[in-house]
Coordinates of C-alpha atoms and ligand atoms in Angstrom, one line a residue:
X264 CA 116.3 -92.6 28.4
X265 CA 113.2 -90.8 27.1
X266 CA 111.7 -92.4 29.7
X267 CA 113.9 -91.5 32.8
X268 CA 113.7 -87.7 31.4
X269 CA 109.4 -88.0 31.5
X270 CA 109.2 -89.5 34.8
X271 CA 107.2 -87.0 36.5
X272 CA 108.3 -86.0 40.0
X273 CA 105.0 -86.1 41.8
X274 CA 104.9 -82.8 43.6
X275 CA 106.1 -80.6 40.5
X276 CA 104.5 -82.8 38.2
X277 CA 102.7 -82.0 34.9
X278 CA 98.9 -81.6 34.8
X279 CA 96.4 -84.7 33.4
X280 CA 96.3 -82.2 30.2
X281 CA 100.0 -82.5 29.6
X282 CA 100.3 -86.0 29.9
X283 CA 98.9 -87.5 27.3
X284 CA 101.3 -85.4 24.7
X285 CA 103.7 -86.6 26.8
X286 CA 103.1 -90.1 26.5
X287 CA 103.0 -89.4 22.6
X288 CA 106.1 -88.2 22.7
X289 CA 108.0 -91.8 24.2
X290 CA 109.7 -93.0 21.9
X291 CA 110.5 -96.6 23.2
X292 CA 106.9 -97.1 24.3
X293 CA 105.9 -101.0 23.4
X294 CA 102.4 -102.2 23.1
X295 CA 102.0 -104.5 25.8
X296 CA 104.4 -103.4 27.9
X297 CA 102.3 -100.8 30.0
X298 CA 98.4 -99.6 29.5
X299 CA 99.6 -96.0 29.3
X300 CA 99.3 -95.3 33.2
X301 CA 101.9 -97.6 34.2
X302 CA 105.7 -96.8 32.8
X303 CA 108.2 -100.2 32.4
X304 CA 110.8 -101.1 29.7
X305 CA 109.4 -103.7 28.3
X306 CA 112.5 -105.5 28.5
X307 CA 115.1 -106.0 31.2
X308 CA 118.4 -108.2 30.9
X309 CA 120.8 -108.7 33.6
X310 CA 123.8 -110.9 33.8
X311 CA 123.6 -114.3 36.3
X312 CA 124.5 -113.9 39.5
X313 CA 123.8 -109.9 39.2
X314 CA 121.7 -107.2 40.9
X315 CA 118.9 -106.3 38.5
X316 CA 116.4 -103.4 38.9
X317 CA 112.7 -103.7 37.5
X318 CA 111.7 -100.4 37.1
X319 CA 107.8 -99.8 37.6
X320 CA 106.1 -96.3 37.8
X321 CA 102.9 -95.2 37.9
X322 CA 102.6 -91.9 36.0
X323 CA 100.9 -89.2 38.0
X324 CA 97.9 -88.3 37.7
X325 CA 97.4 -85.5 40.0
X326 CA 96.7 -85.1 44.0
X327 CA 93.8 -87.1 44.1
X328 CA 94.9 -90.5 43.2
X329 CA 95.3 -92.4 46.1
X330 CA 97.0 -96.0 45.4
X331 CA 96.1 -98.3 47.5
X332 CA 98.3 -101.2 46.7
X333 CA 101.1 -102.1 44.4
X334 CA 101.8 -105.6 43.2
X335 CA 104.4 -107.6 41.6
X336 CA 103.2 -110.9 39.7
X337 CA 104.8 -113.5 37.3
X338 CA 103.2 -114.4 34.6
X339 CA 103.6 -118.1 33.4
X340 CA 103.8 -119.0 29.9
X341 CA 100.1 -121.2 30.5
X342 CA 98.4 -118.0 31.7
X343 CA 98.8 -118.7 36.1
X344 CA 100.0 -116.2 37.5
X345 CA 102.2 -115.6 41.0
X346 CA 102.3 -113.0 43.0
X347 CA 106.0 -112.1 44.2
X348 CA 106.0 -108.7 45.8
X349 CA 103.5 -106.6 47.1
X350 CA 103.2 -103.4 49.2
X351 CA 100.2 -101.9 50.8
X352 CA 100.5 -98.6 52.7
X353 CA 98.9 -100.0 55.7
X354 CA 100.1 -104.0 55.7
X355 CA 103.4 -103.2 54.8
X356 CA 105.7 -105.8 52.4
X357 CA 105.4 -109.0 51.8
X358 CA 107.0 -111.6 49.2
X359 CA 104.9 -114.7 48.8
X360 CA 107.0 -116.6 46.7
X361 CA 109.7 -118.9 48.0
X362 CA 111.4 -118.3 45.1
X363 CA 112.2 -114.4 45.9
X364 CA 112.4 -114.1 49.4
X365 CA 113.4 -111.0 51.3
X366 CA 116.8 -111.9 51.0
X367 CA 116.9 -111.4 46.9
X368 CA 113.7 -109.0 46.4
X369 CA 113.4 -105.3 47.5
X370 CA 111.3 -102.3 46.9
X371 CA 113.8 -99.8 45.7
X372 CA 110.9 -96.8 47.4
X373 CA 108.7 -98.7 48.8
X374 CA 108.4 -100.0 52.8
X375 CA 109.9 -99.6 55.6
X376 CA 113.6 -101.1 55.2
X377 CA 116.6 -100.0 55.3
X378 CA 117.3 -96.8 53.0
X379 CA 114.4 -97.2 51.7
X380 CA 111.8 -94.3 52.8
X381 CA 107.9 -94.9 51.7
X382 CA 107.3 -91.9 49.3
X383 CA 103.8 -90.7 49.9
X384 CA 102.1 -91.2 46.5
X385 CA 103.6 -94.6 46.1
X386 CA 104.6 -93.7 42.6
X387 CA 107.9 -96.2 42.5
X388 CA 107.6 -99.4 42.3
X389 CA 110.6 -100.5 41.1
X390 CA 111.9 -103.9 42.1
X391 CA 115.4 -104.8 43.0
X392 CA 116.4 -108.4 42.6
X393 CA 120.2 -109.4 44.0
X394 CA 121.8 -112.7 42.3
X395 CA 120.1 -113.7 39.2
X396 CA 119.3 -116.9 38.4
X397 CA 118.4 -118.7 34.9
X398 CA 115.1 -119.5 36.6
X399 CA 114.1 -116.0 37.8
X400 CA 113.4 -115.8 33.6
X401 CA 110.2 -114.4 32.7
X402 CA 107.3 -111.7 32.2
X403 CA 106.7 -109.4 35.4
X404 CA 104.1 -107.9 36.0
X405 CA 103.9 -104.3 37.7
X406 CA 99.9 -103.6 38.8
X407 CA 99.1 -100.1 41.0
X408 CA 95.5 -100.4 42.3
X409 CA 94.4 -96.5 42.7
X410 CA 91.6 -94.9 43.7
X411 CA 89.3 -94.2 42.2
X412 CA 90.7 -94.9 38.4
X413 CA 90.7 -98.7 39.0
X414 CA 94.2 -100.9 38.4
X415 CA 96.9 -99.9 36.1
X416 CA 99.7 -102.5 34.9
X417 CA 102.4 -102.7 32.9
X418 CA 105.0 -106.0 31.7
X419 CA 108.4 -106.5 31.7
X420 CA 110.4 -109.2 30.7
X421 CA 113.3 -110.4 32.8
X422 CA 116.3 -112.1 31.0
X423 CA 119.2 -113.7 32.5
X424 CA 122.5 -113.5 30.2
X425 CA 125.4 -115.0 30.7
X426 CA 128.8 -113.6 28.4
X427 CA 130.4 -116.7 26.8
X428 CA 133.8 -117.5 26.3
X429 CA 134.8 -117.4 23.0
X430 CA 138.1 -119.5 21.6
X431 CA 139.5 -120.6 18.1
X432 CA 141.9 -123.1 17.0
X433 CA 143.0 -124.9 13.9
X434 CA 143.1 -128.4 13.6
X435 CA 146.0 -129.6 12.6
X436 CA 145.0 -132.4 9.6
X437 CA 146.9 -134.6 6.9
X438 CA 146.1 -134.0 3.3
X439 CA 143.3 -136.4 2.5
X440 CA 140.2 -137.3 0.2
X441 CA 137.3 -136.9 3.2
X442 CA 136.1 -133.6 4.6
X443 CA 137.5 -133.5 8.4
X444 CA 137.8 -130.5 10.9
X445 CA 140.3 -128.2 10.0
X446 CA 139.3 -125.0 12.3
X447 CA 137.2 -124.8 15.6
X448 CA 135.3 -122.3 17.3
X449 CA 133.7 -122.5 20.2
X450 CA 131.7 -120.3 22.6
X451 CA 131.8 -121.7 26.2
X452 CA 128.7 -120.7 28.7
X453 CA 126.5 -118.4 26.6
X454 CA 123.0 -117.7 27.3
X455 CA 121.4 -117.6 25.1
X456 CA 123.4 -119.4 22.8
X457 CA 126.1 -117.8 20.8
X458 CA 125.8 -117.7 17.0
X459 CA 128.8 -118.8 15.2
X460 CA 129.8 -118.4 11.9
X461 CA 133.0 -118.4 9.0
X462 CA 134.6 -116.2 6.6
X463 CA 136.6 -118.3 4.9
X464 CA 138.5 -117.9 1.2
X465 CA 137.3 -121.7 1.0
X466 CA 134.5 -123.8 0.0
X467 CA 134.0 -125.3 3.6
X468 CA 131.0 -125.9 5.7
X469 CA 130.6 -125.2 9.5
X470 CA 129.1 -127.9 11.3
X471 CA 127.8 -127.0 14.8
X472 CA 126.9 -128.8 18.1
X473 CA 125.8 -127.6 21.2
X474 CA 126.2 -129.0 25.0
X475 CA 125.4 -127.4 28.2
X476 CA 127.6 -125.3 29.4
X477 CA 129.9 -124.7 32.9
X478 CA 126.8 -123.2 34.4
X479 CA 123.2 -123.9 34.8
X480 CA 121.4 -122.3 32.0
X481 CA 124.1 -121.6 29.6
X482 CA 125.3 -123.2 26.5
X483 CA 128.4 -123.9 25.1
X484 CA 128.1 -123.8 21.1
X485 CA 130.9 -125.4 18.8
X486 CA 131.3 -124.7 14.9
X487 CA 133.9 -127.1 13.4
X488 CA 135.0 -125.9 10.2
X489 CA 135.4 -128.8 8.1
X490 CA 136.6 -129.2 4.0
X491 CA 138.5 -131.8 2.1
X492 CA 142.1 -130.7 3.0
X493 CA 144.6 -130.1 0.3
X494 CA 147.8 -129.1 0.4
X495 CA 146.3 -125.5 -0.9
X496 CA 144.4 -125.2 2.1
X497 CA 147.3 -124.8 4.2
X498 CA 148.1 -121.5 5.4
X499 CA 144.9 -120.3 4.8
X500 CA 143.5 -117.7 7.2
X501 CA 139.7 -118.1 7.8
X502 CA 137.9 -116.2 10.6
X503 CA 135.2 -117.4 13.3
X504 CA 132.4 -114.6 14.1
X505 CA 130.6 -115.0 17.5
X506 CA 127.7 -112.9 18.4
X507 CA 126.1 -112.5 21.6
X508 CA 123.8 -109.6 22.8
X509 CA 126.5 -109.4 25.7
X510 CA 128.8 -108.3 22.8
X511 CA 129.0 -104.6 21.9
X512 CA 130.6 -106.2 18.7
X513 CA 130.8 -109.5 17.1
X514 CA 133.9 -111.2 18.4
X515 CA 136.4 -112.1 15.4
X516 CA 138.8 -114.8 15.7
X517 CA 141.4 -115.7 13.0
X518 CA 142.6 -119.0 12.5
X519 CA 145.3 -120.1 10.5
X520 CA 144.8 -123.6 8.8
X521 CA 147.8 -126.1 9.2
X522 CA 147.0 -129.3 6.3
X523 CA 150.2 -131.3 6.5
X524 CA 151.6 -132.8 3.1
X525 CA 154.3 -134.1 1.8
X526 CA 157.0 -132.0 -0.1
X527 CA 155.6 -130.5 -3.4
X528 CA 158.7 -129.6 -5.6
X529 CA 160.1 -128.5 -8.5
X530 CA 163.7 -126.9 -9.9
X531 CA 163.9 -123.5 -10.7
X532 CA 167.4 -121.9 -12.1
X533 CA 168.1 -123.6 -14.8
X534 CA 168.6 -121.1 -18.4
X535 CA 169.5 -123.8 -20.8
X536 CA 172.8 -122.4 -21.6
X537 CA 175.1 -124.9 -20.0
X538 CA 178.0 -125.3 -22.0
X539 CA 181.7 -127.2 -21.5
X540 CA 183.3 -125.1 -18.7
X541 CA 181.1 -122.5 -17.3
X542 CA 181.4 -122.7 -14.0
X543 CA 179.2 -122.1 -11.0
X544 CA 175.9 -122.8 -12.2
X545 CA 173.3 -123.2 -9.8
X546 CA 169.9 -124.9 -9.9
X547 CA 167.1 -124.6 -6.7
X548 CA 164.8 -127.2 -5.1
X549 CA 161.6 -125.0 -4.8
X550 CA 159.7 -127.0 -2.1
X551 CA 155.8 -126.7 -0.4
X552 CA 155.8 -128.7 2.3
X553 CA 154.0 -129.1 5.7
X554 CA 155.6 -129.9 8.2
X555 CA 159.1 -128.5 6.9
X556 CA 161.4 -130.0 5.2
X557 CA 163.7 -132.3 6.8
X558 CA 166.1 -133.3 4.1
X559 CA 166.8 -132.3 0.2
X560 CA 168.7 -135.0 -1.9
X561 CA 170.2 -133.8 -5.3
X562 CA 170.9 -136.8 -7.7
X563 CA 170.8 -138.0 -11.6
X564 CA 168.8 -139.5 -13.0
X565 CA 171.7 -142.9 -14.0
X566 CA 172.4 -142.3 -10.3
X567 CA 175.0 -140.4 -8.5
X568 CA 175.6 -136.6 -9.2
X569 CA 178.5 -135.3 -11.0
X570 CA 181.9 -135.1 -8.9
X571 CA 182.4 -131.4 -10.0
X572 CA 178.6 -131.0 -8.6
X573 CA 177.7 -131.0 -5.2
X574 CA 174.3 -130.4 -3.7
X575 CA 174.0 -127.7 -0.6
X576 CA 170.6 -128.0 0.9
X577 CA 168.0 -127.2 -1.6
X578 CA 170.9 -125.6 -3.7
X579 CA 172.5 -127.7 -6.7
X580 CA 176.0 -126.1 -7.6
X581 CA 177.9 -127.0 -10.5
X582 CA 181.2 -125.5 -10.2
X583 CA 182.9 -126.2 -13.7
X584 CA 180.1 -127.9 -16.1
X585 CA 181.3 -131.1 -17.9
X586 CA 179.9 -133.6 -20.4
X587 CA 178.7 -136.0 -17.1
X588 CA 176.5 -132.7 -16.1
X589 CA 174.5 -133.8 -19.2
X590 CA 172.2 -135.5 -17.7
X591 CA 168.8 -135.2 -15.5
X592 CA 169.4 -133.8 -12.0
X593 CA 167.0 -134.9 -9.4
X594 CA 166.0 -133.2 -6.3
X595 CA 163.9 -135.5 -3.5
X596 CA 162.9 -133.8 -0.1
X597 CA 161.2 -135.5 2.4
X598 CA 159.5 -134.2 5.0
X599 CA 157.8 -136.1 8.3
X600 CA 155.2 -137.2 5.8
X601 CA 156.6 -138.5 3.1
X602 CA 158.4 -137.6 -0.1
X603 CA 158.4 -135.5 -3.4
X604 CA 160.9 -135.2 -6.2
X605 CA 161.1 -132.7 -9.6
X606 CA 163.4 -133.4 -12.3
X607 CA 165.6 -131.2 -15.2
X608 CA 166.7 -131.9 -18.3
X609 CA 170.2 -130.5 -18.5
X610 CA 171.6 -129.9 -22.2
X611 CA 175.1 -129.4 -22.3
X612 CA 176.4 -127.6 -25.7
X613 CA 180.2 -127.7 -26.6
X614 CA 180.2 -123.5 -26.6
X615 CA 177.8 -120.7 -25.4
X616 CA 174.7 -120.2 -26.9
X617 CA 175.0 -118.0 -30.4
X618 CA 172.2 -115.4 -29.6
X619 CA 171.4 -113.8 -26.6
X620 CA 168.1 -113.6 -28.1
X621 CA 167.4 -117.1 -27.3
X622 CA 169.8 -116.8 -23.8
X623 CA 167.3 -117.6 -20.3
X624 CA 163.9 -116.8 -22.2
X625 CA 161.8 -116.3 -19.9
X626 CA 164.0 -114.1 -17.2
X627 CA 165.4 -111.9 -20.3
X628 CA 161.9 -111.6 -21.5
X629 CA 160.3 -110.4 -18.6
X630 CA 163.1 -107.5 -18.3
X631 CA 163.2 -107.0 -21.7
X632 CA 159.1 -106.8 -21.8
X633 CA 159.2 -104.5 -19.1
X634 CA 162.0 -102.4 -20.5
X635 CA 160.3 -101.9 -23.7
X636 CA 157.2 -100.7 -22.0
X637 CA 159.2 -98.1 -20.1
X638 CA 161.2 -96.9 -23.3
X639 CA 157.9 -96.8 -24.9
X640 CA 156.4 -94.4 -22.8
X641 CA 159.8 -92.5 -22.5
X642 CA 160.0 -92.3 -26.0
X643 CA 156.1 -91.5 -26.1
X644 CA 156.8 -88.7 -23.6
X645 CA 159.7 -87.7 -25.0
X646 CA 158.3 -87.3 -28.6
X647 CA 155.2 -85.4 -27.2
X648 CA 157.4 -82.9 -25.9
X649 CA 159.2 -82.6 -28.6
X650 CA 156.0 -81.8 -30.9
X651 CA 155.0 -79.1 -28.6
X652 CA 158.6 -77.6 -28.6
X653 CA 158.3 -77.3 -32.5
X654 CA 154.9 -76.3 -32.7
X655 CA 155.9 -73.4 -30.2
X656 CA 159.1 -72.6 -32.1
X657 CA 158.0 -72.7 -35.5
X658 CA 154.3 -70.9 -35.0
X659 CA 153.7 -70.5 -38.9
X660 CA 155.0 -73.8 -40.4
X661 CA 154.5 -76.9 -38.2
X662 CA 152.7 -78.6 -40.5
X663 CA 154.5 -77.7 -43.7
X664 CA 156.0 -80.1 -45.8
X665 CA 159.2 -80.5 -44.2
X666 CA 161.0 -77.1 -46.3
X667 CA 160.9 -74.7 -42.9
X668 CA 164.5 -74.9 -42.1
X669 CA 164.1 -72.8 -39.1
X670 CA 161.6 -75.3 -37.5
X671 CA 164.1 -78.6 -38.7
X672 CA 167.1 -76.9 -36.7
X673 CA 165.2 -75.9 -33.8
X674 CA 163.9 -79.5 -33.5
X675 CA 167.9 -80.9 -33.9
X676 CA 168.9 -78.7 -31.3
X677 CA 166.4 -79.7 -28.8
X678 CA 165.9 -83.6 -30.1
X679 CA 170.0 -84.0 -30.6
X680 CA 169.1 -87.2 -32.1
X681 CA 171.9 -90.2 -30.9
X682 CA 171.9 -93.7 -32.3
X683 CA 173.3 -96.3 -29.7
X684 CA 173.1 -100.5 -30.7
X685 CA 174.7 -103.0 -29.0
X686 CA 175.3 -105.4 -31.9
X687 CA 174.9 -108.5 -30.6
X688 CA 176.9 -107.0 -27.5
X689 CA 173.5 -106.8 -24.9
X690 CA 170.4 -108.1 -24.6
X691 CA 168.8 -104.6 -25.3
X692 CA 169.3 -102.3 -28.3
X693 CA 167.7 -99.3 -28.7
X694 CA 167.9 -96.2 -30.3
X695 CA 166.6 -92.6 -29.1
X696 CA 163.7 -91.8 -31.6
X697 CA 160.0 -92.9 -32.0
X698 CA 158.7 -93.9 -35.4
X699 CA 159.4 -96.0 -38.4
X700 CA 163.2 -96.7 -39.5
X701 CA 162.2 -95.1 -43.0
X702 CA 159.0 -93.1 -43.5
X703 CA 159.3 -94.3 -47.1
X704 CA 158.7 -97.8 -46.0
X705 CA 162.3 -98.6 -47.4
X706 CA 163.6 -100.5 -44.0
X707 CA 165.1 -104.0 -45.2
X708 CA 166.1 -105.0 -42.4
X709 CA 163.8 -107.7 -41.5
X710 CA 164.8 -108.3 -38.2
X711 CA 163.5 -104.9 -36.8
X712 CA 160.0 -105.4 -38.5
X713 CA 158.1 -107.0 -35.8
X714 CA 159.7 -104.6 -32.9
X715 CA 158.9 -102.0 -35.1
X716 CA 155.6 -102.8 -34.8
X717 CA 155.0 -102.8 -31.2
X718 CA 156.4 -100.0 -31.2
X719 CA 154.2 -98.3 -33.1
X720 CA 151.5 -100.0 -30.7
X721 CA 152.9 -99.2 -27.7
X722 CA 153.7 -95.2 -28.9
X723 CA 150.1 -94.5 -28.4
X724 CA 150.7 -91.0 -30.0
X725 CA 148.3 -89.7 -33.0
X726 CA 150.3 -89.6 -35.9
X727 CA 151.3 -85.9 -36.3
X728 CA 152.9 -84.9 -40.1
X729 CA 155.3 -82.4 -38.1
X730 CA 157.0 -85.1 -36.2
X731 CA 157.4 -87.4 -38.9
X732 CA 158.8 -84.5 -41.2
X733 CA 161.2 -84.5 -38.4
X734 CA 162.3 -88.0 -38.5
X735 CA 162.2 -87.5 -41.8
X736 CA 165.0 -84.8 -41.4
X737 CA 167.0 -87.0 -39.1
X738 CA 166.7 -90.3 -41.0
X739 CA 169.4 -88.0 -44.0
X740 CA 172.4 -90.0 -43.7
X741 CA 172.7 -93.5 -41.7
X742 CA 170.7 -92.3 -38.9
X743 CA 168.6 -94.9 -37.3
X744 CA 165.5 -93.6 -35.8
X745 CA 163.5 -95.3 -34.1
X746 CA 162.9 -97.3 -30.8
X747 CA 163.3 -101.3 -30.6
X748 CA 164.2 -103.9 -27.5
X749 CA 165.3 -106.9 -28.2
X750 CA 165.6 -109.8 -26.0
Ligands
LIG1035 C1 94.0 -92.3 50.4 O1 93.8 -93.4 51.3 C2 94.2 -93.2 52.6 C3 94.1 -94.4 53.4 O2 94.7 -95.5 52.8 C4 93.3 -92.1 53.2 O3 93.6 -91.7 54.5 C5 93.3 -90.9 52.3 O4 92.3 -90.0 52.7 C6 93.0 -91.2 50.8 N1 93.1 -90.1 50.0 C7 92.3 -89.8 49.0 C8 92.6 -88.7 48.1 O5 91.4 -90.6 48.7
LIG1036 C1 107.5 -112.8 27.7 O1 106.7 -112.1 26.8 C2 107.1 -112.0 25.5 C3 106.1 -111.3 24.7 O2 105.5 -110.3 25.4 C4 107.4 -113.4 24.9 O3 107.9 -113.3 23.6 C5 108.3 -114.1 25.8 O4 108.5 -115.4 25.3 C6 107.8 -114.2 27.2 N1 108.9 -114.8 28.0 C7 108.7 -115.8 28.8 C8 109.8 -116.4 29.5 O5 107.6 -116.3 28.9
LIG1037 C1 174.5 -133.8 -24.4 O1 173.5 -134.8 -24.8 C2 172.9 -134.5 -26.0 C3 171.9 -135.6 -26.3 O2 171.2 -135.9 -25.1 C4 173.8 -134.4 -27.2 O3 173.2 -134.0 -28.3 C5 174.9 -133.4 -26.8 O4 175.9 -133.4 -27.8 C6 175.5 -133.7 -25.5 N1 176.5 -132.6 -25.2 C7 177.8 -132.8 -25.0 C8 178.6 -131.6 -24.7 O5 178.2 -133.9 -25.2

């Protein structure tokens, strides 16, 4: 660009003072690429099959240069050289190479053809090639013989680049013990050569390969994702990255691995409370598999299920549980690849579990956890609030030993302390206040020890004198003040 915008138009252009800063001030300006008289990027890419220019100018140097010729040359990797183009105001055109006739090369300024109008000073050179090919590759050279300041030349280097075709695909594999394929990528017809490469989640490796491509000169590049599949594997999203410097952007292309396996199961539902006529207890076949599952089989372990059980796809469904429901149930699913089978231990008991402490441990123990975290920081909130109410109310004594009977009322009226258990009626109990049961440490009842400290734990408040004088107030009586779940 900061090229284009110094290209000097001869008539108006700068004088040999100026030019010099000017040449300072390109930017793009490659050593090699031009001697300083002779303007050229120093690089030129066009796609196959395209029209490229090679842009060439000599940059003025006043009225009194007189150029006498201007010609094109390749330059071979060993050093020859061959002329391609040339122009001479007096001999006219002419393209010595069979390789560029007339038909593909063209003066953009230069000669006599059609549009093209000879400019005086013979400033432009640029050269206009139609239909690249792969072997038109290589360093040009741009050379203005003037008079009398000698020859000036300048290199450019002509690339040929193809756009590939980029396209990713899993491969669908069997769980196994070898590392195989289980994504592809491949860029079709690149030149140069795409580079390919993997995000992945997993511990795979790429391996690559490359052929020629569709066209001459191009090259089609393949990077087979490969990894020991396991049944983990499958589902996995990992991503090809092509880049080409026909790209603006690296081209991402997600794959989704497919590893089949056989079903992977296990029973889920069961709460070890079964007892002699509940009815409608359920137990589900929790199934992996790949491809899906084509049949679920509920059984015992002595054989046969139960007749008051009856198996509906991956659901077992007891409706009324007898003593032959104690017993191992069994589920077996099979997919197109094989099988895979869990088992549970059923315990029937002649009447209900005693406590609901011990009922579905690990369901009532996630609620209850999560419930005493929330009534923790209720309470927490709750008792913070409180604080600042009676510190507010009762300016003078919030700290006194528990005699202000101003600040003890305000604090009922706003706290309105309420005791609500569930004895042995619910999984949860609580009760409205933060705190220990008894200041005095005088709590016997055992069982309310341990909540009582996580409680305390989970409270998080500083202990503040004014707030325990209060539960101190509430405990008079048969109160019980303080916060416990039980599960
Ligand atoms: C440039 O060369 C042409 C002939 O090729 C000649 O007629 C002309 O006088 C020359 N000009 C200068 C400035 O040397
Ligand atoms: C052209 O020249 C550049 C350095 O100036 C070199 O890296 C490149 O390989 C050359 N290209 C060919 C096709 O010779
Ligand atoms: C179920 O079996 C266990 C032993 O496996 C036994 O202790 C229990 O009494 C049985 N339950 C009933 C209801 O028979």
């Amino acid at each position: 660009m900061a090229r284009a915008a110094a290209l000097p138009p001869s008539r108006s252009s700068p004088t040999p003072r100026l030019l010099p800063l000017l040449l300072l001030l390109l930017p793009l300006r490659e050593a090699g690429a031009q001697d300083g008289q002779v303007q050229m990027p120093p690089e030129v890419r066009g796609l196959l099959g395209d029209t490229v220019k090679l842009p060439c100018h000599l940059l003025s140097q006043g009225p009194k240069v007189n150029v006498s010729q201007v010609t094109w040359q390749r330059l071979d990797p060993s050093g020859k050289t061959q002329s391609v183009a040339a122009f001479h105001p007096s001999h006219g055109l002419s393209f010595p190479s069979p390789q560029f006739s007339s038909e593909r090369l063209s003066f953009l300024a230069m000669g006599l053809g059609p549009g093209a109008r000879p400019s005086p000073e013979m400033q432009d050179a640029t050269l206009v090639l139609q239909g690249l090919r792969v072997e038109d590759e290589g360093n040009y050279s741009c050379e203005f013989a003037t008079f009398p300041q000698g020859t000036s030349r300048g290199v450019t280097w002509l690339r040929a680049i193809v756009q590939p075709h980029n396209q990713a695909d899993a491969q669908e594999v069997t769980v196994g013990s070898e590392p195989v394929p289980v994504a592809r990528c491949v860029s079709t017809g690149g030149r140069p050569p795409a580079r390919i490469s993997w995000f992945s989640p997993l511990n795979g490796e790429a391996r690559e390969s490359e052929v020629p491509g569709p066209a001459v000169g191009t090259v089609t590049v393949t990077s087979r994702y490969t990894l020991v599949p396991s049944s983990q594997a499958d589902g996995a999203k990992v991503t090809c990255k092509v880049e080409h410097e026909a790209f603006k952007e690296p081209n991402l292309l997600p794959v989704t691995l497919s590893v089949h396996y056989p079903p992977e199961v296990s029973i889920s539902g069961y709460d070890d409370n079964w007892y002699l006529g509940r009815t409608e207890v359920t137990l589900n076949c929790d199934v992996r598999s790949n491809p899906e599952p084509t049949e679920y089989v509920w059984s015992t372990t002595s054989g046969d299920l139960p007749a008051s059980a009856k198996g509906q796809g991956p659901e077992l469904i007891v409706y009324s549980v007898d003593r032959l429901a104690n017993t191992t149930f069994v589920c077996t699913v099979s997919n197109a690849l094989g099988m895979g089978r869990a088992e549970q231990v059923v315990l029937v008991r002649d009447t209900p579990r005693a406590s609901p402490r011990d009922e579905g441990p690990m369901v009532w123990g996630a609620v209850g956890g999560t419930l005493l975290v929330l009534l923790l920081l209720a309470g927490g909130a709750l008792a913070f609030i409180l604080l600042r109410m009676r510190r507010r109310k009762s300016p003078g004594g919030g700290g006194a030993g528990g005699t202000g009977g101003e600040g003890r009322d305000s604090g009922r009226g706003s706290y309105n302390p309420k005791t609500e258990v569930f004895e042995n009626g619910g999984p949860v109990y609580w009760t409205t206040a933060p705190g220990p049961l008894r200041p005095d440490g005088k709590d016997t009842e055992e069982g309310f020890e341990e909540e009582e400290e996580k409680a305390e734990k989970g409270l998080m408040l500083p202990p503040s004198p004014a707030l325990e004088d209060d539960m101190e107030s509430q405990l008079d009586g048969s109160l019980i003040s303080r916060r416990a779940v039980y599960v």
